[in-house]
PDB file of C-alpha atoms in Angstrom:
ATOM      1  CA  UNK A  63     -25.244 -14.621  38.882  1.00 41.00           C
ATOM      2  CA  UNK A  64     -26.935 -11.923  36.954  1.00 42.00           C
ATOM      3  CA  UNK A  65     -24.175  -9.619  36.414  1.00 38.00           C
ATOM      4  CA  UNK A  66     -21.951 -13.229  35.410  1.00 42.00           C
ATOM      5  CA  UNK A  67     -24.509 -14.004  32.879  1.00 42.00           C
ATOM      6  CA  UNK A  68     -24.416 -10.654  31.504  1.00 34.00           C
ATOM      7  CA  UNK A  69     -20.627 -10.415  31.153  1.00 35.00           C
ATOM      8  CA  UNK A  70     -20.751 -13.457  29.211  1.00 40.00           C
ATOM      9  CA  UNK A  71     -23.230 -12.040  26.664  1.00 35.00           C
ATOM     10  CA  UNK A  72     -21.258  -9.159  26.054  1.00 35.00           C
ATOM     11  CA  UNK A  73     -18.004 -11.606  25.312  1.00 38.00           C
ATOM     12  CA  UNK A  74     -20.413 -13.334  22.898  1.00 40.00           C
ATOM     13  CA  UNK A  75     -21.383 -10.090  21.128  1.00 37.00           C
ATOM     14  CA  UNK A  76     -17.584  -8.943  20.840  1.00 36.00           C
ATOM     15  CA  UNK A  77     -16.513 -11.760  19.279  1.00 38.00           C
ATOM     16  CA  UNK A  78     -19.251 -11.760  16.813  1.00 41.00           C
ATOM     17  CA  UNK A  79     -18.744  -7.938  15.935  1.00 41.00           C
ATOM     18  CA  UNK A  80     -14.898  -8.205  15.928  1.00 39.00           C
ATOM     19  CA  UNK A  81     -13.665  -9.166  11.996  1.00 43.00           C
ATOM     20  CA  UNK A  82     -11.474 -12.187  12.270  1.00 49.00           C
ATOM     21  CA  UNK A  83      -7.446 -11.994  11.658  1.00 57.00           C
ATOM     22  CA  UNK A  84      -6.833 -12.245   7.974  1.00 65.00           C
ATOM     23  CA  UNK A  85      -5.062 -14.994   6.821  1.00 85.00           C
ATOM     24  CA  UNK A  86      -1.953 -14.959   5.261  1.00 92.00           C
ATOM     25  CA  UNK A  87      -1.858 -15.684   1.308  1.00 96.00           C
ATOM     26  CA  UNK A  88       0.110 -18.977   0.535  1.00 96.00           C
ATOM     27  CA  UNK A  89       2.857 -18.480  -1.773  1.00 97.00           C
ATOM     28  CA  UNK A  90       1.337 -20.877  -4.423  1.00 96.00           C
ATOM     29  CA  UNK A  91      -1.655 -18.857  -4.558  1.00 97.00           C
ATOM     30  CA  UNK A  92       0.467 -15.361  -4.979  1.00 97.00           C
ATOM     31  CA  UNK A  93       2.388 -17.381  -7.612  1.00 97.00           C
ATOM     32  CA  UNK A  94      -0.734 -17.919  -9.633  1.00 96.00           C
ATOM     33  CA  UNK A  95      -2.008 -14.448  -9.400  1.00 96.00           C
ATOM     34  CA  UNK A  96       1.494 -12.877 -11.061  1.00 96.00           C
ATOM     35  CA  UNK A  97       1.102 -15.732 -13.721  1.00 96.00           C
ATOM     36  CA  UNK A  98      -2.558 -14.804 -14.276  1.00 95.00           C
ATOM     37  CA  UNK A  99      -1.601 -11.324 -14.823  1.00 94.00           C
ATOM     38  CA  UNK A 100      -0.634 -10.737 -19.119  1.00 94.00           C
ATOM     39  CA  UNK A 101      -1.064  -7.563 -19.329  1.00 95.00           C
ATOM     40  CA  UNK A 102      -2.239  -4.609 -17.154  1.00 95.00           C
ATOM     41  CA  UNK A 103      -2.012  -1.134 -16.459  1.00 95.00           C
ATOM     42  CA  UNK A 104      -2.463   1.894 -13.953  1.00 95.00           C
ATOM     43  CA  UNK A 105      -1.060   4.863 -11.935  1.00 96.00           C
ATOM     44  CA  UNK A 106       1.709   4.575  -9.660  1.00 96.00           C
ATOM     45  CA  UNK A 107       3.814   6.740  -6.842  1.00 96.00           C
ATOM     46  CA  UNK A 108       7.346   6.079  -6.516  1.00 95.00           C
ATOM     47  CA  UNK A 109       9.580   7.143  -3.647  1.00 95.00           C
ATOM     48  CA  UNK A 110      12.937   7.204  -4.357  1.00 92.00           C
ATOM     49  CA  UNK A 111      16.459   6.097  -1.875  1.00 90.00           C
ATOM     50  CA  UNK A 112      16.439   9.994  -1.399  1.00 91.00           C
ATOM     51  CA  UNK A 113      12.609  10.638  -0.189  1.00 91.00           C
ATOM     52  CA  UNK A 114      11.947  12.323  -3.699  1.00 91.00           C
ATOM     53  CA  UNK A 115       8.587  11.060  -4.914  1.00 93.00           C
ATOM     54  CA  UNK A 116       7.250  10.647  -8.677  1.00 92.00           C
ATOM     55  CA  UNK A 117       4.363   9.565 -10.404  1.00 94.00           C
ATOM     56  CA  UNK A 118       3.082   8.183 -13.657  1.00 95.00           C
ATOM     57  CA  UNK A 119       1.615   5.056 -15.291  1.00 96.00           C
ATOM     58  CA  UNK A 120       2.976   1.914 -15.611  1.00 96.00           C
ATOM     59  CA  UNK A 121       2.161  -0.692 -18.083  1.00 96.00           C
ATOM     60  CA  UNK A 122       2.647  -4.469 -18.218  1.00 95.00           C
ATOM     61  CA  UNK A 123       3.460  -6.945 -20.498  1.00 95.00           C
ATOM     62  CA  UNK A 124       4.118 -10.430 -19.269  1.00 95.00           C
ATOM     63  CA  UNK A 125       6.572 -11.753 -19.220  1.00 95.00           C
ATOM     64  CA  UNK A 126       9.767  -9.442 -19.594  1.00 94.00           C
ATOM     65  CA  UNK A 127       7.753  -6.574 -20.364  1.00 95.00           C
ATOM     66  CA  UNK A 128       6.979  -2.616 -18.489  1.00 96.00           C
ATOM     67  CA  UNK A 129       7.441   0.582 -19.271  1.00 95.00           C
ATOM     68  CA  UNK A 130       6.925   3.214 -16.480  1.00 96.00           C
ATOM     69  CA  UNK A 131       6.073   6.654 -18.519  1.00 94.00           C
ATOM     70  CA  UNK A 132       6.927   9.291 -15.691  1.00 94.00           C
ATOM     71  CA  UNK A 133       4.527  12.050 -15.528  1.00 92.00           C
ATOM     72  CA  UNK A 134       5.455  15.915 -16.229  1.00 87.00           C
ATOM     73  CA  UNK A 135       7.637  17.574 -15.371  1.00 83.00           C
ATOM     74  CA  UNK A 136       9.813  14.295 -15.054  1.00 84.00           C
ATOM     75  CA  UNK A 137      10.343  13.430 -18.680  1.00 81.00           C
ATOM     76  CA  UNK A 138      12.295   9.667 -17.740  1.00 90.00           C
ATOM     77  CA  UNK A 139      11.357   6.501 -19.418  1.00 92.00           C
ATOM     78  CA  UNK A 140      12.061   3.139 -18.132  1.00 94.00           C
ATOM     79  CA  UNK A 141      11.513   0.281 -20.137  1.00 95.00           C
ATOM     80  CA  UNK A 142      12.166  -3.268 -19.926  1.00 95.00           C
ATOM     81  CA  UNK A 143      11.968  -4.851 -23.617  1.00 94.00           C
ATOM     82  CA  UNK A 144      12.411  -8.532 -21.897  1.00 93.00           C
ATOM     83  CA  UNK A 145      16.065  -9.044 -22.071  1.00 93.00           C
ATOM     84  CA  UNK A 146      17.613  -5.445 -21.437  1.00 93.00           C
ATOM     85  CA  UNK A 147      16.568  -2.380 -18.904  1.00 93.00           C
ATOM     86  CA  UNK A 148      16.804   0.773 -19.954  1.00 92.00           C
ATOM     87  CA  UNK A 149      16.551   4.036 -18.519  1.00 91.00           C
ATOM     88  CA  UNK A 150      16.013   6.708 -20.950  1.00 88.00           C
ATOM     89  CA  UNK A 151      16.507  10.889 -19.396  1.00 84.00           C
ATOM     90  CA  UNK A 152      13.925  12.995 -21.527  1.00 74.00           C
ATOM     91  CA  UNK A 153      15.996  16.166 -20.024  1.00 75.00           C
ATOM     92  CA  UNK A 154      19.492  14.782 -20.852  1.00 72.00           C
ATOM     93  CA  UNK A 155      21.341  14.411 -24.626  1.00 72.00           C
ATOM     94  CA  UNK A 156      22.751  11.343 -23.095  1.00 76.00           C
ATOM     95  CA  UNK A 157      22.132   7.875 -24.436  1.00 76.00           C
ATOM     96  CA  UNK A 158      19.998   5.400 -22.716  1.00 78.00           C
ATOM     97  CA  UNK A 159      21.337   3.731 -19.301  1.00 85.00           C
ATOM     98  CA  UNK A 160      20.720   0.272 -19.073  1.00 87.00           C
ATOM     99  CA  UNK A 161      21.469  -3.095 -17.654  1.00 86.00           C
ATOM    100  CA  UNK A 162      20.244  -7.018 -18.095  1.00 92.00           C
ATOM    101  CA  UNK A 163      16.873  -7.249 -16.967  1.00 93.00           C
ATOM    102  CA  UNK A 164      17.803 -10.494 -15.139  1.00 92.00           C
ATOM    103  CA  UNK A 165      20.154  -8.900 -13.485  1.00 91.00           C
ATOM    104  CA  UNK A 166      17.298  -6.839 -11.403  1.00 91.00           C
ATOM    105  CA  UNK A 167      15.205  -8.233  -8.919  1.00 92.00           C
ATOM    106  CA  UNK A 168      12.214  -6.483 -11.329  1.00 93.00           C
ATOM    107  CA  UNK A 169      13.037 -10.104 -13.367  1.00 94.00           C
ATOM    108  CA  UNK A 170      11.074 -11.820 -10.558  1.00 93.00           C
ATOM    109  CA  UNK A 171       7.500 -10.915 -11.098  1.00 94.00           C
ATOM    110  CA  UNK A 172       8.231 -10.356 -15.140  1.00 95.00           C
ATOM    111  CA  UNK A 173       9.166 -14.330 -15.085  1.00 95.00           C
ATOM    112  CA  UNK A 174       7.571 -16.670 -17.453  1.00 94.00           C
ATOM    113  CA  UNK A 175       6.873 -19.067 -14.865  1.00 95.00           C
ATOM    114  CA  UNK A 176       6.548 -17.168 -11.029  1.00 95.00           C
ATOM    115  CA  UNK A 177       7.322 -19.755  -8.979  1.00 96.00           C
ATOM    116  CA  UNK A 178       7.317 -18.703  -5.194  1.00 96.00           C
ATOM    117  CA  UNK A 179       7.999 -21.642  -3.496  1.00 95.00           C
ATOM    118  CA  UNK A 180      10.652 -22.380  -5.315  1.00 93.00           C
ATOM    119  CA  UNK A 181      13.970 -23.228  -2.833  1.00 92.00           C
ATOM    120  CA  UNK A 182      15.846 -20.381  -1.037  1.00 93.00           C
ATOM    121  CA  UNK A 183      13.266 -17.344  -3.318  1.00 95.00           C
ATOM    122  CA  UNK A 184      11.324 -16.662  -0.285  1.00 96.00           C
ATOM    123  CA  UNK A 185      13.241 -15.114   2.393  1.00 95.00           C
ATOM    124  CA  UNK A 186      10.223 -13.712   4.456  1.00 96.00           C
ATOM    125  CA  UNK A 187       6.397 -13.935   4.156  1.00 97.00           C
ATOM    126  CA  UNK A 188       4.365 -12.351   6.938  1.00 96.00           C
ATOM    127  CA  UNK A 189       1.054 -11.001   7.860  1.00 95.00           C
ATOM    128  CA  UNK A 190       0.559  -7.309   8.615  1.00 95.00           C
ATOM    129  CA  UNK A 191      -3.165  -6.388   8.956  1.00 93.00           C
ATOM    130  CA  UNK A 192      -5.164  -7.460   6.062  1.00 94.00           C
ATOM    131  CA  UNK A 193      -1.616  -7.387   3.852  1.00 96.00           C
ATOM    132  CA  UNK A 194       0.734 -10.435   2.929  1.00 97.00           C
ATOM    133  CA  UNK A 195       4.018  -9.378   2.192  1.00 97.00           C
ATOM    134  CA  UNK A 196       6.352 -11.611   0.689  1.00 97.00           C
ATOM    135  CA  UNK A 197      10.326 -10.761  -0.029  1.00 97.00           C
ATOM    136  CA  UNK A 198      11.774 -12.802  -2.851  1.00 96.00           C
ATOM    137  CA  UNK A 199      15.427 -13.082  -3.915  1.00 95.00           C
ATOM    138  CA  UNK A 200      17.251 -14.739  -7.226  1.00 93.00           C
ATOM    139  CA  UNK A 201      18.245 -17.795  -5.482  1.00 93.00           C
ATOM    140  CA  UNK A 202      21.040 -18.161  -7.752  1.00 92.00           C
ATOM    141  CA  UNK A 203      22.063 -14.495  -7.204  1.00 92.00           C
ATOM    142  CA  UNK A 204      21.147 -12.894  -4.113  1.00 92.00           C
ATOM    143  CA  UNK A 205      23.657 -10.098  -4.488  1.00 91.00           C
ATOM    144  CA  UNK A 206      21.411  -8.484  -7.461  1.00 92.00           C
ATOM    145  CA  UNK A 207      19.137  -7.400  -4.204  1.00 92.00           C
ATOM    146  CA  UNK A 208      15.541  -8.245  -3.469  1.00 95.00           C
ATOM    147  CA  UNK A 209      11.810  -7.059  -3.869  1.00 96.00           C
ATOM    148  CA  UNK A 210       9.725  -7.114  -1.533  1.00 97.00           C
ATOM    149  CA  UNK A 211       5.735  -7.847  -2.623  1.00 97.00           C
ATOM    150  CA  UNK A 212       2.887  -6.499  -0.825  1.00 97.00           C
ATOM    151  CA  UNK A 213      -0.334  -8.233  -1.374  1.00 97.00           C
ATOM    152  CA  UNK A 214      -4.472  -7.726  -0.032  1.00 95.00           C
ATOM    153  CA  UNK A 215      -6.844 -10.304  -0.112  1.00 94.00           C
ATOM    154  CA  UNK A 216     -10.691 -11.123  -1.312  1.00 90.00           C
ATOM    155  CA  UNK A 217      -9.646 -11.128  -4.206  1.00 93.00           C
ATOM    156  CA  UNK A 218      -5.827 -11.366  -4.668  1.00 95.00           C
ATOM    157  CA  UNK A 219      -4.268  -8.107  -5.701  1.00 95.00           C
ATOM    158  CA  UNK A 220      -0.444  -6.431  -5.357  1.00 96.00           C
ATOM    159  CA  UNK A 221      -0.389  -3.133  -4.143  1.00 96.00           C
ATOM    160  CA  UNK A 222       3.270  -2.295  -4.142  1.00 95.00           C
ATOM    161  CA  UNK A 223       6.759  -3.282  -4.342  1.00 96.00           C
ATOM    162  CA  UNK A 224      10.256  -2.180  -2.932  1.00 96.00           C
ATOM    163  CA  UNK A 225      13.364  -2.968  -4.534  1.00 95.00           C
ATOM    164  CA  UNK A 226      16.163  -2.938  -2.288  1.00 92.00           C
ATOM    165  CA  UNK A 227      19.149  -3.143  -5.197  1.00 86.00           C
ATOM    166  CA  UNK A 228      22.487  -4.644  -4.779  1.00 77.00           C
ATOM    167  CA  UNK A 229      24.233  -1.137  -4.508  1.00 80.00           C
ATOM    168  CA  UNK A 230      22.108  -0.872  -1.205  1.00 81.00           C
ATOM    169  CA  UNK A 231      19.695   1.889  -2.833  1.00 88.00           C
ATOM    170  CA  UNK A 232      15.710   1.372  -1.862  1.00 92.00           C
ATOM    171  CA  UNK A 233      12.583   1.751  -4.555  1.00 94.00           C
ATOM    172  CA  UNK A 234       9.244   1.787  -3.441  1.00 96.00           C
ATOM    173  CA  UNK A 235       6.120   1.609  -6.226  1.00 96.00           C
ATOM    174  CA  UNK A 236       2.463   2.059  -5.076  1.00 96.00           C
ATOM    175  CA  UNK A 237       0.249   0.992  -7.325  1.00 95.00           C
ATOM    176  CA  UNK A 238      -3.085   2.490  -7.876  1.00 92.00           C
ATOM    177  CA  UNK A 239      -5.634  -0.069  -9.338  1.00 85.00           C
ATOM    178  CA  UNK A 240      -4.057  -2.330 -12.130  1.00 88.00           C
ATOM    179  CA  UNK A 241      -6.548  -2.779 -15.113  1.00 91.00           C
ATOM    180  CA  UNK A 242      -5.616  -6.224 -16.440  1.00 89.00           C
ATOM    181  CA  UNK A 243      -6.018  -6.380 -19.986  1.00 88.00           C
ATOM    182  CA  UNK A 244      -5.043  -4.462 -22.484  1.00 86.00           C
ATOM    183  CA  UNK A 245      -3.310  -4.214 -26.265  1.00 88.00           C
ATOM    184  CA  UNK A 246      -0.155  -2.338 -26.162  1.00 88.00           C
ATOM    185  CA  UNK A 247       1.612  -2.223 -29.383  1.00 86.00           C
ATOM    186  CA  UNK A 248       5.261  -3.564 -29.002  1.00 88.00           C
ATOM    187  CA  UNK A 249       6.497  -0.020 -29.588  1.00 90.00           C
ATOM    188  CA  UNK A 250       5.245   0.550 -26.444  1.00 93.00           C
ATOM    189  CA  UNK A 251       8.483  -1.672 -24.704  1.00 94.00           C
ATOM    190  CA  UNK A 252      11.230  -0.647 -27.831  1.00 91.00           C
ATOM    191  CA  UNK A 253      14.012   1.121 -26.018  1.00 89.00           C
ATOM    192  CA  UNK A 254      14.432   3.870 -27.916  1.00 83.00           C
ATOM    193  CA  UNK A 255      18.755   4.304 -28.798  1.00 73.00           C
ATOM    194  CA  UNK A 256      19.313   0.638 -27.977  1.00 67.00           C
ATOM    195  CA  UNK A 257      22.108   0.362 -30.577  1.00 63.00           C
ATOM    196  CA  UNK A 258      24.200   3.529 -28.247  1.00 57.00           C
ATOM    197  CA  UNK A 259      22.875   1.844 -24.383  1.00 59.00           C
ATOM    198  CA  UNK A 260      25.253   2.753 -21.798  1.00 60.00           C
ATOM    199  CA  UNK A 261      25.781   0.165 -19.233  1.00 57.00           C
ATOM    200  CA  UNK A 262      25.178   0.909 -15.455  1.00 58.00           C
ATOM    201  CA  UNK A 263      28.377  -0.073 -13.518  1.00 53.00           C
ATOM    202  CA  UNK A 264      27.334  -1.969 -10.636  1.00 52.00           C
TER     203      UNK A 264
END
């Protein structure tokens, strides 16, 4: 009886001292987190299709708005001025690259109105430790690709994205701490040789 007794006391004490499951974030919340965010900024590590990494700071400006400044000695731009992506080579003479920003799945989270739950935009949203991680599509377009949002809890912050293009190539962004907040002049998203853009053939 003793030894039943005590057994039971330890179960009590486990479940006590174990931290429960976290929860999975709803999509309507996530939604209003993106549309809370106007501007922001931080660091960020990319890893590219090809397992090359880079890093750099990004900075937001909802909606339409980012330009990823590429640390040294990667001198690459990329800046989206809203309507039009553009990818600008500081080691190259040529022009700016560049193609319709709603033509990326970037256009998601850069969206006036984020709307999550909207019909067929979700394609998955599971729980993975403390992380939600949703996958969203252009329900009108799936064949632009997805992106695929990671999210943490307590309180509700995004933590990185992969872009899975429709040319089958793969993008993953960390991000470091976003600051939200923030005055960036609008030269800040001006693609610099807009007038000679060179678009990407898909």
């Amino acid at each position: 009886m003793r030894l039943r007794h005590l057994v039971a006391v330890c179960a009590a004490v486990l479940a006590t001292s174990v931290p429960a499951m976290a929860q999975k974030l709803p999509l309507p919340q996530l939604s209003q987190y993106l549309n809370g965010i106007t501007t922001a900024s931080g660091d960020f590590t990319q890893i590219n299709d090809d397992g090359t990494i880079a890093k750099g700071r990004i900075l937001l400006n909802r909606p339409g708005r980012v330009r990823f400044e590429y640390a040294p000695p990667d001198k690459t731009l990329v800046i989206s001025d809203g309507s039009t992506v553009g990818i600008i080579d500081g080691k190259s003479n040529e022009p700016p690259q560049g193609y319709p920003l709603n033509q990326t799945p970037l256009s998601i989270i850069l969206a006036r109105n984020v709307d999550l739950t909207r019909a067929r935009m979700v394609t998955g949203h599971r729980q993975e430790g403390n992380k939600t991680i949703v996958t969203a599509q252009d329900p009108a377009h799936p064949e632009y690709g997805n992106i695929e949002l990671v999210f943490t809890g307590n309180p509700v912050e995004l933590r990185q994205w992969v872009i899975n293009d429709g040319n089958g190539s793969k993008t993953t962004v960390i991000l470091g701490d976003l600051k939200r907040g923030g005055n960036f002049g609008n030269d800040k998203f001006v693609i610099p040789g807009l007038k000679d853009l060179r678009p990407i053939e898909r």
